[in-house]
Structure formats: structure tokens, C-alpha cells
Tab-separated table of N, CA and C in Angstrom:
chain	number	residue	atom	x	y	z
A	1	THR	N	0.844	-1.183	0.000
A	1	THR	CA	0.000	0.000	0.000
A	1	THR	C	0.881	1.235	0.000
A	2	TRP	N	0.276	2.330	-0.359
A	2	TRP	CA	1.010	3.574	-0.291
A	2	TRP	C	0.089	4.684	0.184
A	3	HIS	N	0.689	5.701	0.793
A	3	HIS	CA	-0.030	6.894	1.218
A	3	HIS	C	0.963	8.054	1.258
A	4	VAL	N	0.465	9.244	1.553
A	4	VAL	CA	1.323	10.421	1.613
A	4	VAL	C	0.935	11.258	2.841
A	5	ILE	N	1.933	11.905	3.418
A	5	ILE	CA	1.753	12.796	4.571
A	5	ILE	C	2.308	14.163	4.172
A	6	SER	N	1.581	15.207	4.494
A	6	SER	CA	2.108	16.545	4.224
A	6	SER	C	2.849	17.058	5.462
A	7	ILE	N	3.909	17.869	5.233
A	7	ILE	CA	4.751	18.394	6.315
A	7	ILE	C	4.960	19.885	6.049
A	8	ASP	N	4.745	20.720	7.115
A	8	ASP	CA	4.942	22.157	6.914
A	8	ASP	C	6.361	22.576	7.302
A	9	ALA	N	6.642	23.874	7.258
A	9	ALA	CA	7.979	24.402	7.537
A	9	ALA	C	8.425	24.126	8.964
A	10	GLU	N	7.472	23.979	9.874
A	10	GLU	CA	7.800	23.708	11.283
A	10	GLU	C	7.841	22.213	11.568
A	11	LYS	N	7.809	21.421	10.518
A	11	LYS	CA	7.898	19.960	10.617
A	11	LYS	C	6.652	19.316	11.227
A	12	LYS	N	5.519	20.039	11.209
A	12	LYS	CA	4.260	19.444	11.668
A	12	LYS	C	3.717	18.596	10.523
A	13	GLN	N	3.192	17.415	10.900
A	13	GLN	CA	2.703	16.474	9.899
A	13	GLN	C	1.185	16.378	9.915
A	14	SER	N	0.643	16.134	8.748
A	14	SER	CA	-0.796	15.886	8.645
A	14	SER	C	-1.068	14.422	8.955
A	15	GLU	N	-2.314	14.122	9.027
A	15	GLU	CA	-2.716	12.717	9.093
A	15	GLU	C	-2.371	12.092	7.743
A	16	PRO	N	-2.092	10.799	7.702
A	16	PRO	CA	-1.809	10.155	6.416
A	16	PRO	C	-3.028	10.210	5.498
A	17	SER	N	-2.766	10.288	4.215
A	17	SER	CA	-3.849	10.217	3.232
A	17	SER	C	-4.463	8.820	3.262
A	18	GLU	N	-5.486	8.672	2.499
A	18	GLU	CA	-6.062	7.343	2.336
A	18	GLU	C	-4.998	6.432	1.729
A	19	SER	N	-4.940	5.187	2.162
A	19	SER	CA	-3.965	4.230	1.629
A	19	SER	C	-4.553	3.514	0.414
A	20	PHE	N	-3.684	3.272	-0.527
A	20	PHE	CA	-4.093	2.551	-1.718
A	20	PHE	C	-3.187	1.344	-1.911
A	21	ARG	N	-3.805	0.262	-2.284
A	21	ARG	CA	-3.067	-0.972	-2.547
A	21	ARG	C	-2.553	-0.935	-3.984
A	22	VAL	N	-1.291	-1.236	-4.173
A	22	VAL	CA	-0.715	-1.339	-5.510
A	22	VAL	C	-0.044	-2.698	-5.622
A	23	ILE	N	0.058	-3.159	-6.818
A	23	ILE	CA	0.742	-4.435	-7.063
A	23	ILE	C	2.026	-4.102	-7.812
A	24	LEU	N	3.134	-4.387	-7.192
A	24	LEU	CA	4.431	-4.154	-7.810
A	24	LEU	C	4.918	-5.466	-8.402
A	25	SER	N	5.411	-5.391	-9.597
A	25	SER	CA	5.902	-6.616	-10.221
A	25	SER	C	7.108	-6.285	-11.088
A	26	ARG	N	7.942	-7.256	-11.243
A	26	ARG	CA	9.080	-7.159	-12.142
A	26	ARG	C	9.119	-8.476	-12.901
A	27	PHE	N	8.820	-8.398	-14.168
A	27	PHE	CA	8.742	-9.603	-14.967
A	27	PHE	C	10.072	-9.904	-15.639
A	28	ILE	N	10.343	-11.180	-15.759
A	28	ILE	CA	11.517	-11.649	-16.489
A	28	ILE	C	11.096	-11.775	-17.953
A	29	PRO	N	11.832	-11.178	-18.881
A	29	PRO	CA	11.433	-11.254	-20.292
A	29	PRO	C	11.298	-12.700	-20.779
A	30	LEU	N	10.325	-12.912	-21.658
A	30	LEU	CA	10.162	-14.221	-22.286
A	30	LEU	C	11.290	-14.402	-23.305
A	31	ARG	N	11.812	-15.617	-23.390
A	31	ARG	CA	12.876	-15.936	-24.346
A	31	ARG	C	12.378	-17.064	-25.233
A	32	TYR	N	12.379	-16.826	-26.545
A	32	TYR	CA	11.871	-17.821	-27.481
A	32	TYR	C	12.885	-18.941	-27.690
A	33	VAL	N	12.372	-20.161	-27.663
A	33	VAL	CA	13.182	-21.354	-27.875
A	33	VAL	C	13.005	-21.854	-29.309
A	34	SER	N	11.767	-21.865	-29.772
A	34	SER	CA	11.474	-22.386	-31.103
A	34	SER	C	10.188	-21.755	-31.623
A	35	PRO	N	10.144	-21.343	-32.870
A	35	PRO	CA	11.219	-21.341	-33.857
A	35	PRO	C	12.138	-20.140	-33.672
A	36	ALA	N	13.335	-20.265	-34.190
A	36	ALA	CA	14.304	-19.173	-34.119
A	36	ALA	C	13.919	-18.078	-35.101
A	37	GLU	N	14.360	-16.857	-34.843
A	37	GLU	CA	14.121	-15.735	-35.748
A	37	GLU	C	14.611	-16.098	-37.148
A	38	GLY	N	13.748	-15.880	-38.139
A	38	GLY	CA	14.115	-16.147	-39.523
A	38	GLY	C	14.015	-17.597	-39.944
A	39	ALA	N	13.498	-18.466	-39.087
A	39	ALA	CA	13.408	-19.894	-39.414
A	39	ALA	C	12.523	-20.120	-40.640
A	40	VAL	N	12.824	-21.167	-41.370
A	40	VAL	CA	11.991	-21.613	-42.487
A	40	VAL	C	11.307	-22.891	-42.025
A	41	LEU	N	9.982	-22.834	-41.911
A	41	LEU	CA	9.199	-23.956	-41.391
A	41	LEU	C	8.422	-24.613	-42.524
A	42	GLU	N	7.990	-25.830	-42.285
A	42	GLU	CA	7.134	-26.512	-43.246
A	42	GLU	C	5.686	-26.200	-42.909
A	43	ALA	N	4.845	-26.201	-43.926
A	43	ALA	CA	3.411	-26.006	-43.704
A	43	ALA	C	2.907	-27.136	-42.814
A	44	GLY	N	1.954	-26.812	-41.950
A	44	GLY	CA	1.396	-27.805	-41.041
A	44	GLY	C	1.744	-27.487	-39.611
A	45	PRO	N	1.693	-28.494	-38.730
A	45	PRO	CA	1.958	-28.260	-37.315
A	45	PRO	C	3.440	-27.957	-37.059
A	46	ASN	N	3.693	-26.928	-36.268
A	46	ASN	CA	5.043	-26.557	-35.869
A	46	ASN	C	5.059	-26.233	-34.382
A	47	ARG	N	6.211	-26.458	-33.776
A	47	ARG	CA	6.389	-26.237	-32.334
A	47	ARG	C	6.736	-24.770	-32.075
A	48	PHE	N	6.008	-24.169	-31.137
A	48	PHE	CA	6.299	-22.823	-30.653
A	48	PHE	C	6.554	-22.946	-29.156
A	49	ALA	N	7.763	-22.562	-28.737
A	49	ALA	CA	8.140	-22.725	-27.331
A	49	ALA	C	8.928	-21.516	-26.864
A	50	CYS	N	8.742	-21.184	-25.599
A	50	CYS	CA	9.514	-20.101	-24.998
A	50	CYS	C	9.900	-20.501	-23.577
A	51	ALA	N	10.912	-19.819	-23.056
A	51	ALA	CA	11.318	-20.005	-21.663
A	51	ALA	C	10.707	-18.853	-20.880
A	52	ASP	N	10.054	-19.182	-19.783
A	52	ASP	CA	9.394	-18.166	-18.955
A	52	ASP	C	9.843	-18.311	-17.513
A	53	GLY	N	10.717	-17.429	-17.068
A	53	GLY	CA	11.173	-17.441	-15.686
A	53	GLY	C	10.140	-16.916	-14.706
A	54	ASN	N	8.987	-16.470	-15.204
A	54	ASN	CA	7.916	-15.956	-14.347
A	54	ASN	C	6.975	-17.060	-13.872
A	55	ASN	N	7.157	-18.259	-14.406
A	55	ASN	CA	6.307	-19.409	-14.064
A	55	ASN	C	4.833	-19.142	-14.324
A	56	GLY	N	4.547	-18.542	-15.469
A	56	GLY	CA	3.164	-18.262	-15.843
A	56	GLY	C	2.396	-19.528	-16.174
A	57	THR	N	1.087	-19.381	-16.263
A	57	THR	CA	0.229	-20.526	-16.584
A	57	THR	C	-0.728	-20.241	-17.731
A	58	ARG	N	-0.701	-19.001	-18.250
A	58	ARG	CA	-1.582	-18.649	-19.363
A	58	ARG	C	-0.804	-17.816	-20.364
A	59	TYR	N	-0.897	-18.219	-21.626
A	59	TYR	CA	-0.150	-17.544	-22.685
A	59	TYR	C	-1.044	-17.361	-23.904
A	60	ARG	N	-0.693	-16.382	-24.715
A	60	ARG	CA	-1.367	-16.164	-25.987
A	60	ARG	C	-0.287	-15.955	-27.041
A	61	ILE	N	-0.423	-16.651	-28.164
A	61	ILE	CA	0.490	-16.467	-29.283
A	61	ILE	C	-0.304	-15.804	-30.398
A	62	ASP	N	0.155	-14.628	-30.824
A	62	ASP	CA	-0.477	-13.903	-31.915
A	62	ASP	C	0.393	-14.040	-33.161
A	63	PHE	N	-0.262	-14.198	-34.313
A	63	PHE	CA	0.426	-14.320	-35.596
A	63	PHE	C	-0.061	-13.215	-36.526
A	64	SER	N	0.876	-12.620	-37.258
A	64	SER	CA	0.540	-11.535	-38.174
A	64	SER	C	1.435	-11.611	-39.403
A	65	ALA	N	0.991	-10.987	-40.488
A	65	ALA	CA	1.812	-10.896	-41.697
A	65	ALA	C	2.724	-9.675	-41.639
A	66	THR	N	2.529	-8.816	-40.629
A	66	THR	CA	3.357	-7.610	-40.499
A	66	THR	C	4.004	-7.571	-39.122
A	67	ARG	N	5.214	-7.050	-39.073
A	67	ARG	CA	5.952	-6.944	-37.812
A	67	ARG	C	5.230	-6.032	-36.810
A	68	SER	N	4.442	-5.083	-37.314
A	68	SER	CA	3.732	-4.140	-36.438
A	68	SER	C	2.418	-4.700	-35.887
A	69	PHE	N	2.025	-5.864	-36.342
A	69	PHE	CA	0.793	-6.517	-35.893
A	69	PHE	C	-0.443	-5.652	-36.108
A	70	THR	N	-0.474	-4.920	-37.229
A	70	THR	CA	-1.657	-4.110	-37.521
A	70	THR	C	-2.887	-4.993	-37.709
A	71	THR	N	-2.679	-6.196	-38.217
A	71	THR	CA	-3.761	-7.177	-38.336
A	71	THR	C	-3.261	-8.501	-37.788
A	72	ILE	N	-3.994	-9.031	-36.844
A	72	ILE	CA	-3.639	-10.339	-36.286
A	72	ILE	C	-4.395	-11.397	-37.074
A	73	GLN	N	-3.641	-12.324	-37.673
A	73	GLN	CA	-4.246	-13.350	-38.515
A	73	GLN	C	-4.705	-14.566	-37.731
A	74	LYS	N	-4.032	-14.837	-36.623
A	74	LYS	CA	-4.362	-16.037	-35.847
A	74	LYS	C	-3.931	-15.810	-34.410
A	75	THR	N	-4.729	-16.307	-33.473
A	75	THR	CA	-4.401	-16.243	-32.049
A	75	THR	C	-4.602	-17.629	-31.458
A	76	VAL	N	-3.628	-18.059	-30.675
A	76	VAL	CA	-3.707	-19.359	-30.024
A	76	VAL	C	-3.475	-19.149	-28.524
A	77	ASN	N	-4.384	-19.659	-27.709
A	77	ASN	CA	-4.207	-19.609	-26.257
A	77	ASN	C	-3.604	-20.926	-25.792
A	78	ALA	N	-2.719	-20.834	-24.798
A	78	ALA	CA	-2.037	-22.027	-24.299
A	78	ALA	C	-1.850	-21.922	-22.797
A	79	THR	N	-1.714	-23.079	-22.169
A	79	THR	CA	-1.464	-23.124	-20.724
A	79	THR	C	-0.040	-23.564	-20.406
A	80	THR	N	0.745	-23.807	-21.437
A	80	THR	CA	2.148	-24.177	-21.246
A	80	THR	C	3.011	-23.321	-22.169
A	81	THR	N	4.308	-23.375	-21.962
A	81	THR	CA	5.238	-22.599	-22.786
A	81	THR	C	5.657	-23.349	-24.049
A	82	ASP	N	5.080	-24.498	-24.280
A	82	ASP	CA	5.439	-25.317	-25.436
A	82	ASP	C	4.149	-25.832	-26.063
A	83	THR	N	3.836	-25.355	-27.258
A	83	THR	CA	2.593	-25.766	-27.901
A	83	THR	C	2.807	-25.919	-29.406
A	84	THR	N	1.926	-26.660	-30.032
A	84	THR	CA	1.995	-26.901	-31.466
A	84	THR	C	0.899	-26.102	-32.143
A	85	VAL	N	1.289	-25.389	-33.204
A	85	VAL	CA	0.346	-24.561	-33.953
A	85	VAL	C	0.478	-24.917	-35.430
A	86	ALA	N	-0.660	-25.138	-36.084
A	86	ALA	CA	-0.658	-25.469	-37.516
A	86	ALA	C	-0.860	-24.196	-38.335
A	87	ILE	N	0.055	-23.974	-39.269
A	87	ILE	CA	-0.078	-22.890	-40.246
A	87	ILE	C	0.176	-23.525	-41.603
A	88	GLU	N	-0.816	-23.457	-42.456
A	88	GLU	CA	-0.770	-24.170	-43.732
A	88	GLU	C	-0.365	-23.295	-44.918
A	89	THR	N	-0.669	-22.013	-44.864
A	89	THR	CA	-0.484	-21.138	-46.019
A	89	THR	C	0.949	-20.627	-46.114
A	90	PRO	N	1.591	-20.796	-47.270
A	90	PRO	CA	2.948	-20.258	-47.440
A	90	PRO	C	2.964	-18.740	-47.258
A	91	GLY	N	4.069	-18.219	-46.730
A	91	GLY	CA	4.210	-16.780	-46.561
A	91	GLY	C	5.195	-16.442	-45.463
A	92	ARG	N	5.355	-15.150	-45.212
A	92	ARG	CA	6.208	-14.632	-44.128
A	92	ARG	C	5.283	-14.286	-42.977
A	93	TYR	N	5.638	-14.742	-41.778
A	93	TYR	CA	4.800	-14.516	-40.603
A	93	TYR	C	5.640	-13.940	-39.467
A	94	PHE	N	4.955	-13.240	-38.579
A	94	PHE	CA	5.559	-12.739	-37.353
A	94	PHE	C	4.710	-13.243	-36.189
A	95	TYR	N	5.369	-13.513	-35.075
A	95	TYR	CA	4.623	-13.970	-33.904
A	95	TYR	C	5.185	-13.330	-32.644
A	96	ARG	N	4.338	-13.296	-31.631
A	96	ARG	CA	4.768	-12.854	-30.305
A	96	ARG	C	3.951	-13.624	-29.279
A	97	VAL	N	4.600	-13.912	-28.184
A	97	VAL	CA	3.957	-14.633	-27.087
A	97	VAL	C	3.710	-13.638	-25.964
A	98	SER	N	2.511	-13.672	-25.403
A	98	SER	CA	2.176	-12.804	-24.272
A	98	SER	C	1.850	-13.659	-23.057
A	99	LEU	N	2.357	-13.244	-21.906
A	99	LEU	CA	2.007	-13.845	-20.623
A	99	LEU	C	0.729	-13.161	-20.156
A	100	LEU	N	-0.277	-13.951	-19.797
A	100	LEU	CA	-1.584	-13.407	-19.439
A	100	LEU	C	-1.863	-13.543	-17.947
A	101	ASP	N	-2.700	-12.640	-17.431
A	101	ASP	CA	-3.171	-12.777	-16.056
A	101	ASP	C	-4.410	-13.664	-16.043
A	102	ALA	N	-4.998	-13.854	-14.889
A	102	ALA	CA	-6.149	-14.757	-14.747
A	102	ALA	C	-7.357	-14.300	-15.564
A	103	ASP	N	-7.445	-12.990	-15.856
A	103	ASP	CA	-8.575	-12.466	-16.623
A	103	ASP	C	-8.284	-12.364	-18.116
A	104	GLY	N	-7.106	-12.804	-18.542
A	104	GLY	CA	-6.745	-12.745	-19.951
A	104	GLY	C	-6.040	-11.464	-20.352
A	105	GLY	N	-5.766	-10.588	-19.371
A	105	GLY	CA	-5.029	-9.358	-19.665
A	105	GLY	C	-3.550	-9.650	-19.863
A	106	VAL	N	-2.899	-8.849	-20.651
A	106	VAL	CA	-1.481	-9.046	-20.948
A	106	VAL	C	-0.629	-8.484	-19.813
A	107	LEU	N	0.145	-9.366	-19.179
A	107	LEU	CA	1.097	-8.952	-18.158
A	107	LEU	C	2.438	-8.588	-18.780
A	108	LEU	N	2.801	-9.340	-19.814
A	108	LEU	CA	4.097	-9.176	-20.445
A	108	LEU	C	4.010	-9.682	-21.873
A	109	ALA	N	4.439	-8.852	-22.825
A	109	ALA	CA	4.477	-9.273	-24.228
A	109	ALA	C	5.923	-9.559	-24.600
A	110	GLY	N	6.141	-10.697	-25.220
A	110	GLY	CA	7.475	-11.059	-25.664
A	110	GLY	C	7.868	-10.277	-26.900
A	111	PRO	N	9.097	-10.453	-27.350
A	111	PRO	CA	9.550	-9.759	-28.559
A	111	PRO	C	8.844	-10.306	-29.801
A	112	VAL	N	8.889	-9.546	-30.867
A	112	VAL	CA	8.338	-10.001	-32.148
A	112	VAL	C	9.416	-10.808	-32.857
A	113	SER	N	9.038	-11.965	-33.379
A	113	SER	CA	9.968	-12.815	-34.103
A	113	SER	C	9.305	-13.251	-35.403
A	114	GLY	N	10.109	-13.539	-36.416
A	114	GLY	CA	9.551	-13.895	-37.708
A	114	GLY	C	10.012	-15.250	-38.208
A	115	PHE	N	9.200	-15.836	-39.080
A	115	PHE	CA	9.531	-17.103	-39.731
A	115	PHE	C	8.819	-17.114	-41.070
A	116	SER	N	9.164	-18.063	-41.903
A	116	SER	CA	8.483	-18.175	-43.192
A	116	SER	C	8.133	-19.627	-43.475
A	117	ILE	N	7.107	-19.770	-44.296
A	117	ILE	CA	6.698	-21.075	-44.805
A	117	ILE	C	6.765	-20.959	-46.319
A	118	PRO	N	7.718	-21.674	-46.951
A	118	PRO	CA	7.869	-21.545	-48.405
A	118	PRO	C	6.743	-22.262	-49.149
A	119	ALA	N	6.504	-21.787	-50.357
A	119	ALA	CA	5.534	-22.468	-51.221
A	119	ALA	C	6.125	-23.815	-51.618
A	120	PRO	N	5.301	-24.841	-51.750
A	120	PRO	CA	5.830	-26.142	-52.161
A	120	PRO	C	6.364	-26.074	-53.587
A	121	LEU	N	7.357	-26.907	-53.866
A	121	LEU	CA	7.893	-26.977	-55.225
A	121	LEU	C	6.847	-27.579	-56.157
A	122	ASN	N	6.783	-27.046	-57.354
A	122	ASN	CA	5.926	-27.656	-58.364
A	122	ASN	C	6.560	-28.953	-58.851
A	123	SER	N	5.748	-29.877	-59.318
A	123	SER	CA	6.253	-31.114	-59.908
A	123	SER	C	6.829	-30.805	-61.277
A	124	PRO	N	7.937	-31.458	-61.631
A	124	PRO	CA	8.487	-31.247	-62.975
A	124	PRO	C	7.509	-31.759	-64.039
A	125	GLU	N	7.509	-31.089	-65.182
A	125	GLU	CA	6.679	-31.535	-66.305
A	125	GLU	C	7.575	-32.297	-67.281
A	126	ILE	N	7.231	-33.557	-67.519
A	126	ILE	CA	8.024	-34.394	-68.419
A	126	ILE	C	7.811	-33.943	-69.856
A	127	ILE	N	8.932	-33.797	-70.572
A	127	ILE	CA	8.884	-33.443	-71.997
A	127	ILE	C	8.989	-34.725	-72.839
A	128	ALA	N	9.974	-35.571	-72.510
A	128	ALA	CA	10.141	-36.805	-73.286
A	128	ALA	C	10.954	-37.802	-72.473
A	129	PRO	N	10.733	-39.091	-72.648
A	129	PRO	CA	9.647	-39.696	-73.422
A	129	PRO	C	8.327	-39.632	-72.647
A	130	ARG	N	7.230	-39.555	-73.387
A	130	ARG	CA	5.894	-39.471	-72.804
A	130	ARG	C	5.289	-40.869	-72.706
A	131	THR	N	4.110	-40.968	-72.115
A	131	THR	CA	3.419	-42.248	-71.939
A	131	THR	C	3.279	-42.983	-73.272
A	132	ASN	N	3.574	-44.292	-73.212
A	132	ASN	CA	3.464	-45.216	-74.348
A	132	ASN	C	4.467	-44.953	-75.467
A	133	THR	N	5.501	-44.187	-75.205
A	133	THR	CA	6.580	-44.041	-76.186
A	133	THR	C	7.365	-45.344	-76.176
A	134	GLU	N	7.519	-45.944	-77.347
A	134	GLU	CA	8.239	-47.224	-77.418
A	134	GLU	C	9.717	-46.968	-77.661
A	135	ILE	N	10.552	-47.599	-76.833
A	135	ILE	CA	12.000	-47.458	-76.957
A	135	ILE	C	12.584	-48.856	-77.091
A	136	ASP	N	13.229	-49.116	-78.214
A	136	ASP	CA	13.847	-50.416	-78.474
A	136	ASP	C	15.268	-50.370	-77.916
A	137	LEU	N	15.493	-51.048	-76.802
A	137	LEU	CA	16.789	-51.019	-76.136
A	137	LEU	C	17.874	-51.719	-76.947
A	138	ASN	N	17.491	-52.464	-77.974
A	138	ASN	CA	18.479	-53.075	-78.862
A	138	ASN	C	19.050	-52.052	-79.846
A	139	LYS	N	18.367	-50.920	-80.013
A	139	LYS	CA	18.779	-49.927	-80.999
A	139	LYS	C	19.363	-48.649	-80.379
A	140	VAL	N	19.221	-48.465	-79.074
A	140	VAL	CA	19.733	-47.236	-78.435
A	140	VAL	C	20.631	-47.595	-77.259
A	141	ASN	N	21.625	-46.758	-77.039
A	141	ASN	CA	22.517	-46.947	-75.883
A	141	ASN	C	22.101	-46.096	-74.688
A	142	ARG	N	21.327	-45.098	-74.977
A	142	ARG	CA	20.869	-44.235	-73.884
A	142	ARG	C	19.452	-43.762	-74.167
A	143	ILE	N	18.740	-43.449	-73.097
A	143	ILE	CA	17.366	-42.951	-73.202
A	143	ILE	C	17.396	-41.483	-72.783
A	144	PRO	N	17.073	-40.586	-73.684
A	144	PRO	CA	17.082	-39.165	-73.312
A	144	PRO	C	15.835	-38.824	-72.481
A	145	LEU	N	16.047	-38.545	-71.227
A	145	LEU	CA	14.955	-38.146	-70.336
A	145	LEU	C	15.002	-36.627	-70.198
A	146	ARG	N	13.905	-35.962	-70.559
A	146	ARG	CA	13.879	-34.503	-70.509
A	146	ARG	C	12.636	-34.023	-69.775
A	147	TRP	N	12.800	-32.923	-69.028
A	147	TRP	CA	11.699	-32.316	-68.291
A	147	TRP	C	11.941	-30.822	-68.216
A	148	LYS	N	10.853	-30.090	-67.921
A	148	LYS	CA	10.965	-28.642	-67.755
A	148	LYS	C	11.535	-28.361	-66.360
A	149	PRO	N	12.536	-27.491	-66.265
A	149	PRO	CA	13.080	-27.147	-64.943
A	149	PRO	C	12.006	-26.482	-64.063
A	150	VAL	N	12.137	-26.683	-62.772
A	150	VAL	CA	11.201	-26.121	-61.804
A	150	VAL	C	11.910	-25.002	-61.048
A	151	SER	N	11.289	-23.850	-61.006
A	151	SER	CA	11.855	-22.718	-60.269
A	151	SER	C	12.023	-23.091	-58.799
A	152	GLY	N	13.214	-22.867	-58.278
A	152	GLY	CA	13.499	-23.162	-56.875
A	152	GLY	C	14.118	-24.530	-56.651
A	153	ALA	N	14.074	-25.408	-57.651
A	153	ALA	CA	14.659	-26.747	-57.501
A	153	ALA	C	16.154	-26.675	-57.788
A	154	ASN	N	16.943	-27.353	-56.978
A	154	ASN	CA	18.388	-27.407	-57.234
A	154	ASN	C	18.861	-28.845	-57.410
A	155	GLN	N	17.922	-29.788	-57.414
A	155	GLN	CA	18.253	-31.193	-57.611
A	155	GLN	C	17.009	-31.911	-58.103
A	156	TYR	N	17.230	-32.958	-58.878
A	156	TYR	CA	16.136	-33.791	-59.356
A	156	TYR	C	16.492	-35.244	-59.103
A	157	ASP	N	15.529	-36.029	-58.645
A	157	ASP	CA	15.699	-37.473	-58.488
A	157	ASP	C	14.940	-38.153	-59.620
A	158	ILE	N	15.647	-38.943	-60.400
A	158	ILE	CA	15.074	-39.599	-61.580
A	158	ILE	C	15.030	-41.105	-61.321
A	159	THR	N	13.887	-41.704	-61.592
A	159	THR	CA	13.720	-43.147	-61.435
A	159	THR	C	13.107	-43.708	-62.709
A	160	LEU	N	13.681	-44.811	-63.203
A	160	LEU	CA	13.160	-45.495	-64.387
A	160	LEU	C	12.809	-46.921	-63.967
A	161	LYS	N	11.578	-47.327	-64.287
A	161	LYS	CA	11.098	-48.659	-63.917
A	161	LYS	C	10.476	-49.315	-65.147
A	162	TYR	N	10.401	-50.639	-65.109
A	162	TYR	CA	9.626	-51.341	-66.120
A	162	TYR	C	8.723	-52.339	-65.417
A	163	ARG	N	7.671	-52.739	-66.110
A	163	ARG	CA	6.679	-53.646	-65.539
A	163	ARG	C	7.013	-55.062	-65.979
A	164	LEU	N	7.075	-55.977	-65.012
A	164	LEU	CA	7.384	-57.374	-65.267
A	164	LEU	C	6.438	-58.225	-64.433
A	165	ALA	N	5.618	-58.986	-65.086
A	165	ALA	CA	4.675	-59.908	-64.432
A	165	ALA	C	3.818	-59.183	-63.393
A	166	GLY	N	3.339	-57.990	-63.754
A	166	GLY	CA	2.439	-57.256	-62.875
A	166	GLY	C	3.130	-56.434	-61.804
A	167	SER	N	4.435	-56.473	-61.718
A	167	SER	CA	5.180	-55.697	-60.719
A	167	SER	C	6.095	-54.706	-61.413
A	168	GLU	N	6.373	-53.603	-60.734
A	168	GLU	CA	7.320	-52.639	-61.260
A	168	GLU	C	8.709	-52.958	-60.731
A	169	VAL	N	9.679	-52.945	-61.632
A	169	VAL	CA	11.070	-53.238	-61.279
A	169	VAL	C	11.896	-52.006	-61.605
A	170	GLU	N	12.601	-51.512	-60.613
A	170	GLU	CA	13.439	-50.328	-60.807
A	170	GLU	C	14.724	-50.740	-61.513
A	171	ILE	N	15.047	-50.043	-62.604
A	171	ILE	CA	16.281	-50.362	-63.331
A	171	ILE	C	17.278	-49.206	-63.323
A	172	PHE	N	16.821	-48.022	-62.928
A	172	PHE	CA	17.724	-46.865	-62.936
A	172	PHE	C	17.243	-45.846	-61.916
A	173	ARG	N	18.199	-45.273	-61.175
A	173	ARG	CA	17.894	-44.193	-60.238
A	173	ARG	C	19.123	-43.276	-60.198
A	174	LYS	N	18.859	-41.978	-60.312
A	174	LYS	CA	19.961	-41.024	-60.273
A	174	LYS	C	19.470	-39.687	-59.722
A	175	SER	N	20.341	-39.010	-58.989
A	175	SER	CA	20.088	-37.635	-58.539
A	175	SER	C	20.993	-36.723	-59.323
A	176	THR	N	20.422	-35.621	-59.809
A	176	THR	CA	21.237	-34.681	-60.569
A	176	THR	C	21.441	-33.401	-59.772
């Protein structure tokens, strides 16, 4: 509680003012464990974890497309410092974790951190040979396999199989 007393030049004191109860607190900043700033995550469920020296029991994770959080795209409430959140749409995201009081008010907001979810790679489009192209292995020493390059791809895995008695048999596999 706090109150105030007035004192004059002769050191005479007034009665104390009305006392008021205040709550003093000093919070330990939240420290993010996962994901790290700038992380590249896969679409779907991802782990969001922080270290909380305040021993809180209620948290809120806000997600936004902007660092300023002018629009919050998703909010997740949690009772632990380690939770899984699914984000499916590719893009750049920012998040912050807030420690909440019993009424859901923010006691402490963590720093803003960012991550991205890349767009999935497109499948290569085969140019040649196409379905039902007949290749006489007695007449050729090599089979020219061609496809359209995919933006963002830096490697391709190629597999060649043939059908024998109802089963597929792999005869060639290579990474380029």
C-alpha cells in the first residue's frame, strides 16, 4: 500500500492520506526457444516454445503478416510454454507470445519474431519420353529423359522402372 503525509515548515505532519493498494511486479522477459528468428518452417503443425522465468500458466500467441501486428491473422491460447500450432499457407509470418493474467489481460508481451513457410515446389513436367513411347533397347545406348526445370529446384531425383509380371522393377535411379 502507499499513502502520503504533508509536512509544513515547522515539521508538523498531517494525518496520512487514504492508503491505496498497488501491485508491484518485475517480470523476467520471455525468451523464445522455437522457432528461431528467420526460421523456415514446413506447412502444417510446428512447435512454438519459450522459456518463462515468471512461471506463468496462461499464454497467448499472436500471428501476423506484419511486424507491427496491424492485423492479427491467428491467435492461439495455451497453458504451457510449449505448444503446437498449424499454419498451412505459405508466406512470411511474425509472432509474439504474451504472458496473461487470470482475466486474460497481458502482463508481459514477448519480442516479435519472424519465420516463413515456403511455397511447395511444383512437380516437374516431363517433356520426353511421354506415356506409351516405345523405346527399343536393342537400338539405343541411352534414353534421353527430358523435363521442364522447376523454379526453386536445385536437384532432381530420376527413377526409371519397367513392368514385369504385374510388378514394377526399378532399373535406374539417379540424382542430378
